[in-house]
Amino acid sequence: MKNLVLFYSLFSSALLFSNYSTAAVEVTLVDKLDGNLSSYCIDIVGGQKNADPKNGLQAHTCYSYQGQLGADQAMDADLISEGYFKISAFDVCLTLGEAKAGEKIDLLSCDKNERQHFYHTKQGTITPATAPNLCVTV
């Protein structure tokens, strides 16, 4: 398991979206790292439905190889297209603290504030709208 932090774009690992259903998607790393069953996904620390958003984010093996998305990984596809990454089962969104390299991303109630707005590029990078020189990495 790997923590999500922000680094300058030059050092980023790009992220891709695996569309598993029309309503929910998992956000996966482009590089499978050491995962043989599936890729790594953005994930809440803890175990699926027992995860606690207060414990933050990590990269963890994706669960879609089991035939369904994990509750702690499934994100609202419609909101991603608007620039917001909401983990629906927990009603929380990725939220940037300060716009600086190395800053952790928190999970807070979704209210579409500027710290929750991210851009997703065709190359797979995710950058905070408030700090377009940074990107989400593991």
PDB file of C-alpha atoms in Angstrom:
ATOM      1  CA  MET A   1       0.000   0.000   0.000  1.00  0.00           C
ATOM      2  CA  LYS A   2       1.307   3.385  -0.982  1.00  0.00           C
ATOM      3  CA  ASN A   3       0.290   6.869   0.207  1.00  0.00           C
ATOM      4  CA  LEU A   4      -1.007   9.470  -2.261  1.00  0.00           C
ATOM      5  CA  VAL A   5       0.798  12.795  -2.247  1.00  0.00           C
ATOM      6  CA  LEU A   6       1.437  15.673  -4.620  1.00  0.00           C
ATOM      7  CA  PHE A   7       4.681  16.089  -6.526  1.00  0.00           C
ATOM      8  CA  TYR A   8       5.742  18.210  -9.454  1.00  0.00           C
ATOM      9  CA  SER A   9       4.390  16.885 -12.748  1.00  0.00           C
ATOM     10  CA  LEU A  10       7.822  15.816 -13.936  1.00  0.00           C
ATOM     11  CA  PHE A  11       7.863  13.018 -11.359  1.00  0.00           C
ATOM     12  CA  SER A  12       4.278  11.861 -11.753  1.00  0.00           C
ATOM     13  CA  SER A  13       2.862   8.413 -12.293  1.00  0.00           C
ATOM     14  CA  ALA A  14      -0.132   8.891 -14.518  1.00  0.00           C
ATOM     15  CA  LEU A  15      -3.526   7.572 -13.489  1.00  0.00           C
ATOM     16  CA  LEU A  16      -6.176   6.038 -15.715  1.00  0.00           C
ATOM     17  CA  PHE A  17      -9.855   5.374 -15.273  1.00  0.00           C
ATOM     18  CA  SER A  18     -11.122   1.824 -15.656  1.00  0.00           C
ATOM     19  CA  ASN A  19     -14.777   2.087 -16.558  1.00  0.00           C
ATOM     20  CA  TYR A  20     -16.468  -0.844 -14.893  1.00  0.00           C
ATOM     21  CA  SER A  21     -20.043   0.464 -15.000  1.00  0.00           C
ATOM     22  CA  THR A  22     -21.741   3.601 -16.207  1.00  0.00           C
ATOM     23  CA  ALA A  23     -22.198   5.001 -12.688  1.00  0.00           C
ATOM     24  CA  ALA A  24     -18.950   4.029 -10.956  1.00  0.00           C
ATOM     25  CA  VAL A  25     -15.312   3.747 -11.978  1.00  0.00           C
ATOM     26  CA  GLU A  26     -12.038   2.936 -10.311  1.00  0.00           C
ATOM     27  CA  VAL A  27      -9.042   5.219 -10.740  1.00  0.00           C
ATOM     28  CA  THR A  28      -5.952   3.137 -11.469  1.00  0.00           C
ATOM     29  CA  LEU A  29      -2.248   3.773 -11.832  1.00  0.00           C
ATOM     30  CA  VAL A  30      -0.963   3.489 -15.393  1.00  0.00           C
ATOM     31  CA  ASP A  31       2.042   1.510 -14.111  1.00  0.00           C
ATOM     32  CA  LYS A  32       0.874  -1.775 -12.553  1.00  0.00           C
ATOM     33  CA  LEU A  33       3.904  -1.643 -10.230  1.00  0.00           C
ATOM     34  CA  ASP A  34       4.077  -5.119  -8.692  1.00  0.00           C
ATOM     35  CA  GLY A  35       0.403  -6.011  -9.137  1.00  0.00           C
ATOM     36  CA  ASN A  36      -0.172  -9.249 -11.013  1.00  0.00           C
ATOM     37  CA  LEU A  37      -3.907  -9.660 -10.411  1.00  0.00           C
ATOM     38  CA  SER A  38      -4.812  -6.130 -11.414  1.00  0.00           C
ATOM     39  CA  SER A  39      -3.577  -2.569 -11.176  1.00  0.00           C
ATOM     40  CA  TYR A  40      -3.334  -0.367  -8.134  1.00  0.00           C
ATOM     41  CA  CYS A  41      -6.305   1.924  -7.441  1.00  0.00           C
ATOM     42  CA  ILE A  42      -6.934   5.019  -5.358  1.00  0.00           C
ATOM     43  CA  ASP A  43      -8.312   3.487  -2.176  1.00  0.00           C
ATOM     44  CA  ILE A  44      -9.372   4.509   1.347  1.00  0.00           C
ATOM     45  CA  VAL A  45      -7.124   3.058   4.055  1.00  0.00           C
ATOM     46  CA  GLY A  46      -8.952   0.171   5.713  1.00  0.00           C
ATOM     47  CA  GLY A  47     -10.986  -2.762   4.479  1.00  0.00           C
ATOM     48  CA  GLN A  48     -13.620  -2.081   1.839  1.00  0.00           C
ATOM     49  CA  LYS A  49     -16.888  -1.096   3.600  1.00  0.00           C
ATOM     50  CA  ASN A  50     -15.052  -0.900   6.948  1.00  0.00           C
ATOM     51  CA  ALA A  51     -12.601   1.697   5.624  1.00  0.00           C
ATOM     52  CA  ASP A  52     -12.502   5.025   7.426  1.00  0.00           C
ATOM     53  CA  PRO A  53     -12.068   8.192   5.307  1.00  0.00           C
ATOM     54  CA  LYS A  54     -10.350   9.849   8.295  1.00  0.00           C
ATOM     55  CA  ASN A  55      -7.435   7.443   7.747  1.00  0.00           C
ATOM     56  CA  GLY A  56      -6.768   8.930   4.302  1.00  0.00           C
ATOM     57  CA  LEU A  57      -5.898   7.540   0.894  1.00  0.00           C
ATOM     58  CA  GLN A  58      -3.505   4.965  -0.438  1.00  0.00           C
ATOM     59  CA  ALA A  59      -2.891   2.993  -3.597  1.00  0.00           C
ATOM     60  CA  HIS A  60      -4.086  -0.590  -3.176  1.00  0.00           C
ATOM     61  CA  THR A  61      -4.699  -3.524  -5.493  1.00  0.00           C
ATOM     62  CA  CYS A  62      -7.901  -2.869  -7.454  1.00  0.00           C
ATOM     63  CA  TYR A  63     -10.820  -5.146  -6.644  1.00  0.00           C
ATOM     64  CA  SER A  64     -12.434  -5.239 -10.087  1.00  0.00           C
ATOM     65  CA  TYR A  65     -10.699  -8.547 -10.878  1.00  0.00           C
ATOM     66  CA  GLN A  66     -13.152 -10.031  -8.349  1.00  0.00           C
ATOM     67  CA  GLY A  67     -16.075  -8.999 -10.553  1.00  0.00           C
ATOM     68  CA  GLN A  68     -17.083  -5.793  -8.789  1.00  0.00           C
ATOM     69  CA  LEU A  69     -15.632  -2.513  -7.597  1.00  0.00           C
ATOM     70  CA  GLY A  70     -14.606  -2.049  -3.981  1.00  0.00           C
ATOM     71  CA  ALA A  71     -16.720   0.317  -1.891  1.00  0.00           C
ATOM     72  CA  ASP A  72     -13.516   2.094  -0.841  1.00  0.00           C
ATOM     73  CA  GLN A  73     -12.428   2.546  -4.484  1.00  0.00           C
ATOM     74  CA  ALA A  74     -15.594   3.158  -6.537  1.00  0.00           C
ATOM     75  CA  MET A  75     -15.883   6.764  -7.707  1.00  0.00           C
ATOM     76  CA  ASP A  76     -18.756   8.674  -9.282  1.00  0.00           C
ATOM     77  CA  ALA A  77     -18.012   8.763 -13.027  1.00  0.00           C
ATOM     78  CA  ASP A  78     -20.228  11.790 -13.692  1.00  0.00           C
ATOM     79  CA  LEU A  79     -18.478  13.902 -11.079  1.00  0.00           C
ATOM     80  CA  ILE A  80     -15.046  12.938 -12.410  1.00  0.00           C
ATOM     81  CA  SER A  81     -16.048  14.423 -15.754  1.00  0.00           C
ATOM     82  CA  GLU A  82     -16.782  17.662 -13.841  1.00  0.00           C
ATOM     83  CA  GLY A  83     -13.415  17.541 -12.047  1.00  0.00           C
ATOM     84  CA  TYR A  84     -14.430  16.042  -8.689  1.00  0.00           C
ATOM     85  CA  PHE A  85     -13.342  12.635  -7.363  1.00  0.00           C
ATOM     86  CA  LYS A  86     -16.080  11.349  -5.060  1.00  0.00           C
ATOM     87  CA  ILE A  87     -15.955   7.948  -3.378  1.00  0.00           C
ATOM     88  CA  SER A  88     -19.694   7.408  -3.411  1.00  0.00           C
ATOM     89  CA  ALA A  89     -20.114   4.787  -0.665  1.00  0.00           C
ATOM     90  CA  PHE A  90     -18.528   7.162   1.852  1.00  0.00           C
ATOM     91  CA  ASP A  91     -19.844  10.449   0.382  1.00  0.00           C
ATOM     92  CA  VAL A  92     -16.364  12.021   0.432  1.00  0.00           C
ATOM     93  CA  CYS A  93     -14.244  13.783  -2.193  1.00  0.00           C
ATOM     94  CA  LEU A  94     -10.507  14.078  -2.702  1.00  0.00           C
ATOM     95  CA  THR A  95      -9.571  17.410  -1.108  1.00  0.00           C
ATOM     96  CA  LEU A  96      -6.203  19.142  -1.360  1.00  0.00           C
ATOM     97  CA  GLY A  97      -4.818  20.834   1.745  1.00  0.00           C
ATOM     98  CA  GLU A  98      -2.148  23.342   0.767  1.00  0.00           C
ATOM     99  CA  ALA A  99      -1.068  23.663  -2.856  1.00  0.00           C
ATOM    100  CA  LYS A 100       2.512  22.502  -2.318  1.00  0.00           C
ATOM    101  CA  ALA A 101       4.644  19.518  -3.291  1.00  0.00           C
ATOM    102  CA  GLY A 102       4.370  16.612  -0.857  1.00  0.00           C
ATOM    103  CA  GLU A 103       0.951  17.645   0.457  1.00  0.00           C
ATOM    104  CA  LYS A 104      -1.407  14.776   1.295  1.00  0.00           C
ATOM    105  CA  ILE A 105      -4.872  14.609  -0.159  1.00  0.00           C
ATOM    106  CA  ASP A 106      -7.682  14.347   2.391  1.00  0.00           C
ATOM    107  CA  LEU A 107     -11.170  12.901   2.094  1.00  0.00           C
ATOM    108  CA  LEU A 108     -13.830  15.415   3.112  1.00  0.00           C
ATOM    109  CA  SER A 109     -17.535  15.864   2.569  1.00  0.00           C
ATOM    110  CA  CYS A 110     -18.148  16.884  -1.035  1.00  0.00           C
ATOM    111  CA  ASP A 111     -19.093  20.515  -1.480  1.00  0.00           C
ATOM    112  CA  LYS A 112     -17.320  21.236  -4.797  1.00  0.00           C
ATOM    113  CA  ASN A 113     -15.009  23.842  -3.292  1.00  0.00           C
ATOM    114  CA  GLU A 114     -11.867  24.851  -5.177  1.00  0.00           C
ATOM    115  CA  ARG A 115      -9.651  22.470  -3.142  1.00  0.00           C
ATOM    116  CA  GLN A 116     -11.788  19.567  -4.424  1.00  0.00           C
ATOM    117  CA  HIS A 117     -11.492  20.529  -8.091  1.00  0.00           C
ATOM    118  CA  PHE A 118      -8.958  18.552 -10.142  1.00  0.00           C
ATOM    119  CA  TYR A 119      -8.179  18.338 -13.862  1.00  0.00           C
ATOM    120  CA  HIS A 120      -7.759  14.972 -15.565  1.00  0.00           C
ATOM    121  CA  THR A 121      -5.653  14.993 -18.717  1.00  0.00           C
ATOM    122  CA  LYS A 122      -5.835  12.630 -21.665  1.00  0.00           C
ATOM    123  CA  GLN A 123      -2.361  11.407 -20.665  1.00  0.00           C
ATOM    124  CA  GLY A 124      -3.789  10.228 -17.346  1.00  0.00           C
ATOM    125  CA  THR A 125      -2.460  12.837 -14.944  1.00  0.00           C
ATOM    126  CA  ILE A 126      -4.617  14.425 -12.274  1.00  0.00           C
ATOM    127  CA  THR A 127      -3.720  17.971 -11.269  1.00  0.00           C
ATOM    128  CA  PRO A 128      -5.322  20.244  -8.663  1.00  0.00           C
ATOM    129  CA  ALA A 129      -7.107  23.214 -10.204  1.00  0.00           C
ATOM    130  CA  THR A 130      -5.513  25.413  -7.532  1.00  0.00           C
ATOM    131  CA  ALA A 131      -1.996  24.163  -8.385  1.00  0.00           C
ATOM    132  CA  PRO A 132      -1.767  23.096 -12.047  1.00  0.00           C
ATOM    133  CA  ASN A 133       2.037  22.685 -11.752  1.00  0.00           C
ATOM    134  CA  LEU A 134       1.471  19.742  -9.353  1.00  0.00           C
ATOM    135  CA  CYS A 135      -0.128  16.337  -9.906  1.00  0.00           C
ATOM    136  CA  VAL A 136      -1.438  13.404  -7.914  1.00  0.00           C
ATOM    137  CA  THR A 137       1.144  10.638  -7.531  1.00  0.00           C
ATOM    138  CA  VAL A 138       1.821   7.573  -5.450  1.00  0.00           C
TER     139      VAL A 138
END
